[in-house]
CSV table of C-alpha atoms and ligand atoms in Angstrom, one decimal:
chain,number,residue,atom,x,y,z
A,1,UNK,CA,-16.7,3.9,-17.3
A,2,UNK,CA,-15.8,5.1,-13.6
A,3,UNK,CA,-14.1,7.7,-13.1
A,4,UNK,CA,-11.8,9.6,-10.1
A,5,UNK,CA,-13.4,8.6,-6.6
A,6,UNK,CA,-14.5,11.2,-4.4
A,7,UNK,CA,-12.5,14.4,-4.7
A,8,UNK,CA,-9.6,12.4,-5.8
A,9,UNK,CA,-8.1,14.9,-8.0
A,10,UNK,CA,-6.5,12.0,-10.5
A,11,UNK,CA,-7.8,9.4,-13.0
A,12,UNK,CA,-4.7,7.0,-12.8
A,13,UNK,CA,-2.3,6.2,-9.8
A,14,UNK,CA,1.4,6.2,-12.4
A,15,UNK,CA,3.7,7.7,-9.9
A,16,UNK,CA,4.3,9.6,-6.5
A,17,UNK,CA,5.6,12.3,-8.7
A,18,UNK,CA,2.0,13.1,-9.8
A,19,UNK,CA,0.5,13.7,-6.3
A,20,UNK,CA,0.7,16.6,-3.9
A,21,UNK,CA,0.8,15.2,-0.3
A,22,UNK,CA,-2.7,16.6,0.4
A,23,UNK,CA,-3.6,13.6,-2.2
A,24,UNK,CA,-1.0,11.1,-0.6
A,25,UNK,CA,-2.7,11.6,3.2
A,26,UNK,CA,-5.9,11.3,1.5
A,27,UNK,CA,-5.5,7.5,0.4
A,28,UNK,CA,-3.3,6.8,4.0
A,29,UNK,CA,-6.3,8.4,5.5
A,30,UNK,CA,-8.7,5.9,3.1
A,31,UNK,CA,-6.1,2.8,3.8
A,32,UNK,CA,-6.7,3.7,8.0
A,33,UNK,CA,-10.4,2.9,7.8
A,34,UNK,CA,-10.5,-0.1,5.4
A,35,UNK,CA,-7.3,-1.6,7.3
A,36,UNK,CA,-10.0,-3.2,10.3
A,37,UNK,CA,-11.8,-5.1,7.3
A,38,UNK,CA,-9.0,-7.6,7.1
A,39,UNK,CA,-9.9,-8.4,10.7
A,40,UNK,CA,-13.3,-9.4,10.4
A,41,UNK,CA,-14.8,-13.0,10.0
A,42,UNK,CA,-16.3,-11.8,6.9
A,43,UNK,CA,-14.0,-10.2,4.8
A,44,UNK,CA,-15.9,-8.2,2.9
A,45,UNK,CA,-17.9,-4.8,1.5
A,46,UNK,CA,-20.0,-4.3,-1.3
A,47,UNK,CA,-18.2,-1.1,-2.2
A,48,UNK,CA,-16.5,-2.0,-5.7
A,49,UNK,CA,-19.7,-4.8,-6.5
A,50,UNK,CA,-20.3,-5.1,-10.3
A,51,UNK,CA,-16.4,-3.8,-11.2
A,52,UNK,CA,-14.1,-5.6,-13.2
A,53,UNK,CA,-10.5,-5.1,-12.3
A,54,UNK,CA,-7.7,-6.7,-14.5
A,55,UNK,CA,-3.9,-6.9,-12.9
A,56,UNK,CA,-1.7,-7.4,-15.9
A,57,UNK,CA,1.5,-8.5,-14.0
A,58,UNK,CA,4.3,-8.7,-16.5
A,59,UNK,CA,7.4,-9.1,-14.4
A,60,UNK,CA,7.2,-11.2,-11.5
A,61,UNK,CA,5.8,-10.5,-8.2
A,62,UNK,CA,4.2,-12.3,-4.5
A,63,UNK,CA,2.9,-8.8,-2.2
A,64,UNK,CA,2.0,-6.6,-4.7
A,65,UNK,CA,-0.1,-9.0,-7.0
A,66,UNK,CA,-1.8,-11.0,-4.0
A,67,UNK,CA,-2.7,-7.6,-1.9
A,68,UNK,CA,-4.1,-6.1,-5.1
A,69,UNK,CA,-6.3,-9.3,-5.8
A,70,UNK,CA,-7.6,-9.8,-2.0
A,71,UNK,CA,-8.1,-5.8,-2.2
A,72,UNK,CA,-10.2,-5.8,-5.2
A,73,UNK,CA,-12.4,-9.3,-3.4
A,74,UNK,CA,-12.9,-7.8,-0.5
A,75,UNK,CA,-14.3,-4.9,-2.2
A,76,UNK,CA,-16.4,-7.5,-3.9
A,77,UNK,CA,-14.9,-6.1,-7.7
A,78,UNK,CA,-14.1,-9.1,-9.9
A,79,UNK,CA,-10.4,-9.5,-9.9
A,80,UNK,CA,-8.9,-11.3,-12.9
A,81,UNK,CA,-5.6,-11.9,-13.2
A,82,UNK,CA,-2.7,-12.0,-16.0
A,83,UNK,CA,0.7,-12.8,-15.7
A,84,UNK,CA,3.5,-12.5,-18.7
A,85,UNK,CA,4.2,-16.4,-18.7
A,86,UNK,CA,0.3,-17.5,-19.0
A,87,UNK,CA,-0.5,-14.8,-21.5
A,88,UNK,CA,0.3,-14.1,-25.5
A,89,UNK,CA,2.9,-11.9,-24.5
A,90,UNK,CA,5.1,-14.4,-24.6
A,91,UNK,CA,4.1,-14.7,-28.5
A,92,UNK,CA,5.2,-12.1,-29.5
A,93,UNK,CA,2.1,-9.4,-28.9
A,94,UNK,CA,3.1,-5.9,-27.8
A,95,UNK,CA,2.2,-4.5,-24.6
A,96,UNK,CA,0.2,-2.0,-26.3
A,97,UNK,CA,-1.9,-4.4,-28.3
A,98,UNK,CA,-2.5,-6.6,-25.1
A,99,UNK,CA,-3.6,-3.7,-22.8
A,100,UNK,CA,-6.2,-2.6,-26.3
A,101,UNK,CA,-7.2,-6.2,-26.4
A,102,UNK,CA,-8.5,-6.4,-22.6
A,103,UNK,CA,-10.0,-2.6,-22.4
A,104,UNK,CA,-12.4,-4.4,-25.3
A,105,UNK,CA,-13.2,-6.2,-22.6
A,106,UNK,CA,-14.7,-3.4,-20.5
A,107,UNK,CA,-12.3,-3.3,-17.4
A,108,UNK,CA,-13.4,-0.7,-14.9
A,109,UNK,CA,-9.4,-0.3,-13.4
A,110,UNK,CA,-5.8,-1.8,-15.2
A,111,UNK,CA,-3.5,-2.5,-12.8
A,112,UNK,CA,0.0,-2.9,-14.3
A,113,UNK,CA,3.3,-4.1,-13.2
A,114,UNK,CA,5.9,-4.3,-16.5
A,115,UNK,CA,9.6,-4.8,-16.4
A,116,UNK,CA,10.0,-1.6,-18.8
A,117,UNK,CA,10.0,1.9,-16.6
A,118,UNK,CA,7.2,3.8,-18.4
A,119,UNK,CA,4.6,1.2,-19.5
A,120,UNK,CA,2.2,2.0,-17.2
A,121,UNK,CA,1.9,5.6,-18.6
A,122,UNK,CA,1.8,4.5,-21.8
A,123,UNK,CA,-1.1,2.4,-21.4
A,124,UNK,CA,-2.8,4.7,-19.8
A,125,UNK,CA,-2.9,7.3,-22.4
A,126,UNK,CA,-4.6,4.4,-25.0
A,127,UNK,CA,-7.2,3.1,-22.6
A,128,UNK,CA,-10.0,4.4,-21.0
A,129,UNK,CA,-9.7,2.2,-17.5
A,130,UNK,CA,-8.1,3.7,-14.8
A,131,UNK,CA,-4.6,2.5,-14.6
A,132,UNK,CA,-2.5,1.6,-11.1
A,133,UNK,CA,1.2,1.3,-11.5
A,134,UNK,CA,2.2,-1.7,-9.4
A,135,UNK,CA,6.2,-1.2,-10.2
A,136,UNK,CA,7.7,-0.2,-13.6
A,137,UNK,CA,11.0,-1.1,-14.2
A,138,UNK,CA,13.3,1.1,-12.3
A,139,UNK,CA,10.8,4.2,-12.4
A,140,UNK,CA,8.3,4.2,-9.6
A,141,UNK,CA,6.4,1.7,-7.5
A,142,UNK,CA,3.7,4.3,-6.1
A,143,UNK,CA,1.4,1.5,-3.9
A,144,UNK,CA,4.4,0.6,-2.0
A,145,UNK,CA,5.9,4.1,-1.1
A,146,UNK,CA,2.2,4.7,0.4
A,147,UNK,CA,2.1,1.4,2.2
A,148,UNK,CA,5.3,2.1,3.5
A,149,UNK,CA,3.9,5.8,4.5
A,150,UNK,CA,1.1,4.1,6.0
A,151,UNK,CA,3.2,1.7,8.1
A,152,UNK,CA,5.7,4.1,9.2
A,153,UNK,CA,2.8,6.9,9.6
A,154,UNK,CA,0.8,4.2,12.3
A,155,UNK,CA,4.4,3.3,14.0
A,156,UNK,CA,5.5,6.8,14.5
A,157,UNK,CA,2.2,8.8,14.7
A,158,UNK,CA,4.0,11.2,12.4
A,159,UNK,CA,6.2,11.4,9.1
A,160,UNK,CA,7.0,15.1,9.2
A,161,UNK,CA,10.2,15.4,10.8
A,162,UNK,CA,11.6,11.8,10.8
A,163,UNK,CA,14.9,11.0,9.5
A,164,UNK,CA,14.7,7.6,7.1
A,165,UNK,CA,17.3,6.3,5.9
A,166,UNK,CA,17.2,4.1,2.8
A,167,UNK,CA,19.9,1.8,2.1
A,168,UNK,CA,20.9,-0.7,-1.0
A,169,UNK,CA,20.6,-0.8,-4.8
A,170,UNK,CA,19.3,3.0,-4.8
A,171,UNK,CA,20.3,2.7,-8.9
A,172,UNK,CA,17.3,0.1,-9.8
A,173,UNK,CA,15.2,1.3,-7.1
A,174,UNK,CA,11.6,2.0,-7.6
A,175,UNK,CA,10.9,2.1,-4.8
A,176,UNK,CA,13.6,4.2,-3.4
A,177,UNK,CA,12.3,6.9,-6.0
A,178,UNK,CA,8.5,6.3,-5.0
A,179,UNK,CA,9.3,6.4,-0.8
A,180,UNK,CA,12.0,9.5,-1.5
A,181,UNK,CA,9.2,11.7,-3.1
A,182,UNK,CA,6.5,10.5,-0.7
A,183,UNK,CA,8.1,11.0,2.0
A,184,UNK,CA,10.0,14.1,1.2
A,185,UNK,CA,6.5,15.3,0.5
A,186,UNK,CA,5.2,14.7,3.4
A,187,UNK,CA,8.2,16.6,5.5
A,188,UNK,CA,10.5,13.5,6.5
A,189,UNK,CA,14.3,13.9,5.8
A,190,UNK,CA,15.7,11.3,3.2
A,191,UNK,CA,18.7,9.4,3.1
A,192,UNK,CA,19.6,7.5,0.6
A,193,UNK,CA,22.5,5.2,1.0
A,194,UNK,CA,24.4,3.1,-1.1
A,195,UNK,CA,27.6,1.8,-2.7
A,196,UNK,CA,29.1,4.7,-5.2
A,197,UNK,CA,28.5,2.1,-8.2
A,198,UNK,CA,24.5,1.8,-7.3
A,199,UNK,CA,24.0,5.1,-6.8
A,200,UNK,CA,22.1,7.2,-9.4
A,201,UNK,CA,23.7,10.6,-10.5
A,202,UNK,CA,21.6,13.5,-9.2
A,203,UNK,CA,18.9,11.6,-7.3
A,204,UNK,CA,19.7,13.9,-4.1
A,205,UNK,CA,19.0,17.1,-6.7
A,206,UNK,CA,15.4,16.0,-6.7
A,207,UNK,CA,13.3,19.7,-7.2
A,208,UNK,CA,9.7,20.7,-6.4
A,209,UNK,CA,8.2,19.5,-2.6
A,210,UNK,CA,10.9,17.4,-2.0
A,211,UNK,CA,14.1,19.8,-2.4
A,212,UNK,CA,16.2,19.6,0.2
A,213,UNK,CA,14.9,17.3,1.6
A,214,UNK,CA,16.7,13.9,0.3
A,215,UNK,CA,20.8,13.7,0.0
A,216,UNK,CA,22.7,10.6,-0.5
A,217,UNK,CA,25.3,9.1,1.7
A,218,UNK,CA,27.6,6.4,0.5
A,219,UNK,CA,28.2,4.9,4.4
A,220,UNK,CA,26.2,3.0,6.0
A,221,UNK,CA,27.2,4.5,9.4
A,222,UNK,CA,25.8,7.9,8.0
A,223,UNK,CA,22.8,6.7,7.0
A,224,UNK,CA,22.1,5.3,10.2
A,225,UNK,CA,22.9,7.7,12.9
A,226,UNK,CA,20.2,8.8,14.6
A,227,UNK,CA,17.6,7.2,12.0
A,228,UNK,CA,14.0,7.1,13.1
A,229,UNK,CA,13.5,4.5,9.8
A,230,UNK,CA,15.5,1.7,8.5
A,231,UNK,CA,14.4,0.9,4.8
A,232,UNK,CA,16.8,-2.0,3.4
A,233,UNK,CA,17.0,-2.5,-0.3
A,234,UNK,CA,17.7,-5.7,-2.2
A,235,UNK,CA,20.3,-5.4,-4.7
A,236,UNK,CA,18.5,-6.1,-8.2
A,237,UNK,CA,21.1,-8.8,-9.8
A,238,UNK,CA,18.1,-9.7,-12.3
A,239,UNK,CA,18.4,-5.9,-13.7
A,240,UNK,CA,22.1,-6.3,-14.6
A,241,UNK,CA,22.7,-9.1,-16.5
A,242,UNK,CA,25.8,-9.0,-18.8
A,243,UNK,CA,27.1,-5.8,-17.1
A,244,UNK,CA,30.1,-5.4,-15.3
A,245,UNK,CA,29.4,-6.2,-11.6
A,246,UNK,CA,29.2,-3.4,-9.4
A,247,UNK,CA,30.6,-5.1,-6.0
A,248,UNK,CA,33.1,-7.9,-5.3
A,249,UNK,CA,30.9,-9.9,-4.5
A,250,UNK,CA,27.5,-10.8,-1.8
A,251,UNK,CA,30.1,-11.2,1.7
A,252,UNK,CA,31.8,-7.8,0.7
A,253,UNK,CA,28.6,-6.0,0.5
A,254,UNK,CA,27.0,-7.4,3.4
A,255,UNK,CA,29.8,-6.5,5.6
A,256,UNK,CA,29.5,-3.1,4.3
A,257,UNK,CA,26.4,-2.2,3.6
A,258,UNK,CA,24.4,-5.1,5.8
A,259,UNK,CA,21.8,-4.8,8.8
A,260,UNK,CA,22.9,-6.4,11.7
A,261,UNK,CA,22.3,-5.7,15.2
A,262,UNK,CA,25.2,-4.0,15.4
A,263,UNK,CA,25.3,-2.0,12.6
A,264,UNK,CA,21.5,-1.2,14.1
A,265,UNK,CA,22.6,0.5,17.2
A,266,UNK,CA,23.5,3.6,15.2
A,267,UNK,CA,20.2,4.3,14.3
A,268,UNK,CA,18.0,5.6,17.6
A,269,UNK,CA,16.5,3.0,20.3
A,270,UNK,CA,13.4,2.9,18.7
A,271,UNK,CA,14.1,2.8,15.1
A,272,UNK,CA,11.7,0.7,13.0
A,273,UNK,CA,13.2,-1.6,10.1
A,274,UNK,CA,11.2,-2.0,7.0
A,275,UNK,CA,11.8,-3.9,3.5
A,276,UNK,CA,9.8,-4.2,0.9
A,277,UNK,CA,10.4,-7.7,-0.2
A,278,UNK,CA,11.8,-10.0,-1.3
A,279,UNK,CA,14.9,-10.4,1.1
A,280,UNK,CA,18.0,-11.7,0.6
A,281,UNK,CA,18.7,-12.7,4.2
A,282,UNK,CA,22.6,-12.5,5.2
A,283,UNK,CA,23.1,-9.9,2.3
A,284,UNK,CA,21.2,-6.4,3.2
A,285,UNK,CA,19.5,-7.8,6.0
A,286,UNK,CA,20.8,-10.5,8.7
A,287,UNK,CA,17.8,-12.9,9.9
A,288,UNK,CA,18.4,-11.4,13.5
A,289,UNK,CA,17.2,-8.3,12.5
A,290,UNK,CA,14.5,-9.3,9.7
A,291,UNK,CA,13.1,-11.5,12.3
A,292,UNK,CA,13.8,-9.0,15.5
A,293,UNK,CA,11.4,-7.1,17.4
A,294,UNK,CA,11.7,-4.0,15.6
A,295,UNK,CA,11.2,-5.6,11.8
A,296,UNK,CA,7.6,-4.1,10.8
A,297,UNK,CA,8.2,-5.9,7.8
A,298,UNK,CA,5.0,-8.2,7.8
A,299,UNK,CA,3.2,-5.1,8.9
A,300,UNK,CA,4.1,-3.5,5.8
A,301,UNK,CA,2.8,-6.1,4.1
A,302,UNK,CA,-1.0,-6.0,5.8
A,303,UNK,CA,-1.2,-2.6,5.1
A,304,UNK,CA,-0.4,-3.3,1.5
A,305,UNK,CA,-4.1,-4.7,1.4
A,306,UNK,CA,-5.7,-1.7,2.1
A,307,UNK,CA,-3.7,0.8,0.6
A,308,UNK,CA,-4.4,-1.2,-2.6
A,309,UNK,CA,-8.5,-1.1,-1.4
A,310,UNK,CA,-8.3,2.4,-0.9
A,311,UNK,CA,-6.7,3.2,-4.1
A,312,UNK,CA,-9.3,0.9,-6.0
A,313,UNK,CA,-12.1,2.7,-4.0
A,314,UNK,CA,-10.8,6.3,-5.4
A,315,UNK,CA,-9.9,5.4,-8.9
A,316,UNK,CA,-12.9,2.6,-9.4
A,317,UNK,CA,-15.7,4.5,-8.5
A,318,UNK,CA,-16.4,3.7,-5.2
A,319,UNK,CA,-18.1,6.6,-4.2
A,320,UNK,CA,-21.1,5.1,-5.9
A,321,UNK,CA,-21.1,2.0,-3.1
A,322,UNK,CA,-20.7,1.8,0.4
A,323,UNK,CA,-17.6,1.1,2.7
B,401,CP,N1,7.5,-5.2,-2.7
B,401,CP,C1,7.2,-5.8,-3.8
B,401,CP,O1,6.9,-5.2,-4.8
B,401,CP,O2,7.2,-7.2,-3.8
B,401,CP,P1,6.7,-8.1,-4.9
B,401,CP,O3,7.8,-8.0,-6.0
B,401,CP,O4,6.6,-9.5,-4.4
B,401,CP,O5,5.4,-7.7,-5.5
């Protein structure tokens, strides 16, 4: 069974909360160095050979479940994957019994992404694989905080000190919670904007490394000003079925909460913008912006592959290979 990589201090990846930034510059520092691999003819290092990596992708998902599958090959690890559709999940089996069922099968690393906020954890305290939370529910979504870290840290040449603002559906935001803590930890100033109804109560009361550190705004115009980092939020309509909307409807809250350019000239001339995926274009983001010359969007994305290789490397045992 592998353990923690080389002085990684932790045996799963389940959330930002759980790292110090010491630990967070540690696997941006890992992602730098693998990042050139993806621009080789040959794709490929023998570091993870002989491992068996399983991504059990229960909710749907295009970035996070490709970049974790070409970062486990081009660490040479077998990758199999397992989505909720194509598996006995959809008979009726519990999480728990499914996650048992495939540690039988000897898995070196678990990497999970589940619609309910917490599964990951759970598994992880009944298996003995290493498990990577790749998004649970509204909780966290650790690998894409640090690829966004990654991205903004290689725009910028710094995260301490920059003012981000994040803007959307803060309320069923993973990744808002994941990119407030890591960045907070790592000495940027948070924003977090949004409409009063998909705001969460208390997320700007966050404690620990990051107090002080994050507020909430609920205009877009103070969220932007000045802003060194634009990160635009999709508003999760599959996570509120049946409930009473929380906006009038997608025009309304593109005309006041949308990117533009002209809503982008409040933030400074050389402001990045960044989004996660997937985008609704014309509702958070206008294609002129999505598609302009200061979207690092795709970037984001290639630097999802090797913060998902370094994160393999450190929780699959790669110190016993070589990069
Ligand atoms: N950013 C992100 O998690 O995208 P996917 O849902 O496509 O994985």
């Amino acid at each position: 069974m592998s353990g923690a990589g080389p002085g990684f201090r932790h045996r799963h990846l389940l959330g930002i909360a759980e790292l110090e930034a010491a630990d967070i510059v540690q696997i941006l520092d890992l992602a730098d160095s693998f990042l050139e691999i993806g621009e080789r003819a040959i794709k490929k290092v023998p570091t993870l050979r002989g491992r068996t990596i399983i991504n059990l992708f229960l909710e749907n998902s295009t970035r996070t479940r490709t970049s974790f599958e070409i970062a486990a090959k081009r660490m040479s690890a077998d990758a199999i994957n397992i989505s909720g559709s194509g598996s006995s999940t959809s008979k009726g089996e519990t999480t728990l019994d499914t996650a048992r069922n495939l540690m039988a099968m000897k898995p070196d690393v678990i990497v999970v992404r589940h619609f309910a906020s917490g599964a990951p954890a759970l598994i992880a305290r009944h298996v003995d694989a290493a498990v990577v939370n790749a998004g649970d529910g509204t909780h966290e979504h650790p690998t894409q905080a640090l690829l966004d870290c990654a991205t903004i840290r290689r725009q910028k040449g710094r995260i301490d000190g920059l003012e981000v603002a994040i803007v959307g559906d803060i309320d069923h935001s993973r990744v808002a919670r994941s990119n407030a803590l890591a960045l907070g930890k790592l000495g940027a100033s948070v924003r977090l904007c949004a409409p009063h109804t998909l705001m969460p109560r208390g997320i700007d009361r966050l404690t620990g490394d990051v107090e002080g550190r994050v507020r909430a705004v609920s205009t877009l115009d103070a969220a932007l000003d000045g802003a060194d980092v634009v990160m635009m939020l999709r508003v999760q309509s599959e996570r509120m079925g049946g409930e009473v909307p929380r906006f009038a409807n997608t025009r309304e809250y593109a005309r006041y909460y949308g990117l533009s350019t002209r809503t982008l000239a409040r933030a400074r001339p050389d402001a990045i913008v960044m989004h996660p995926g997937p985008i609704n274009r014309g509702v958070e983001m206008m294609p002129e912006v999505a598609d302009g010359d200061r979207s690092v969007i795709l970037e984001q994305v290639t630097w999802g592959v090797a913060v998902r290789m370094a994160v393999l490397y450190l929780l699959g045992g790669g110190a016993h290979g070589e990069a």
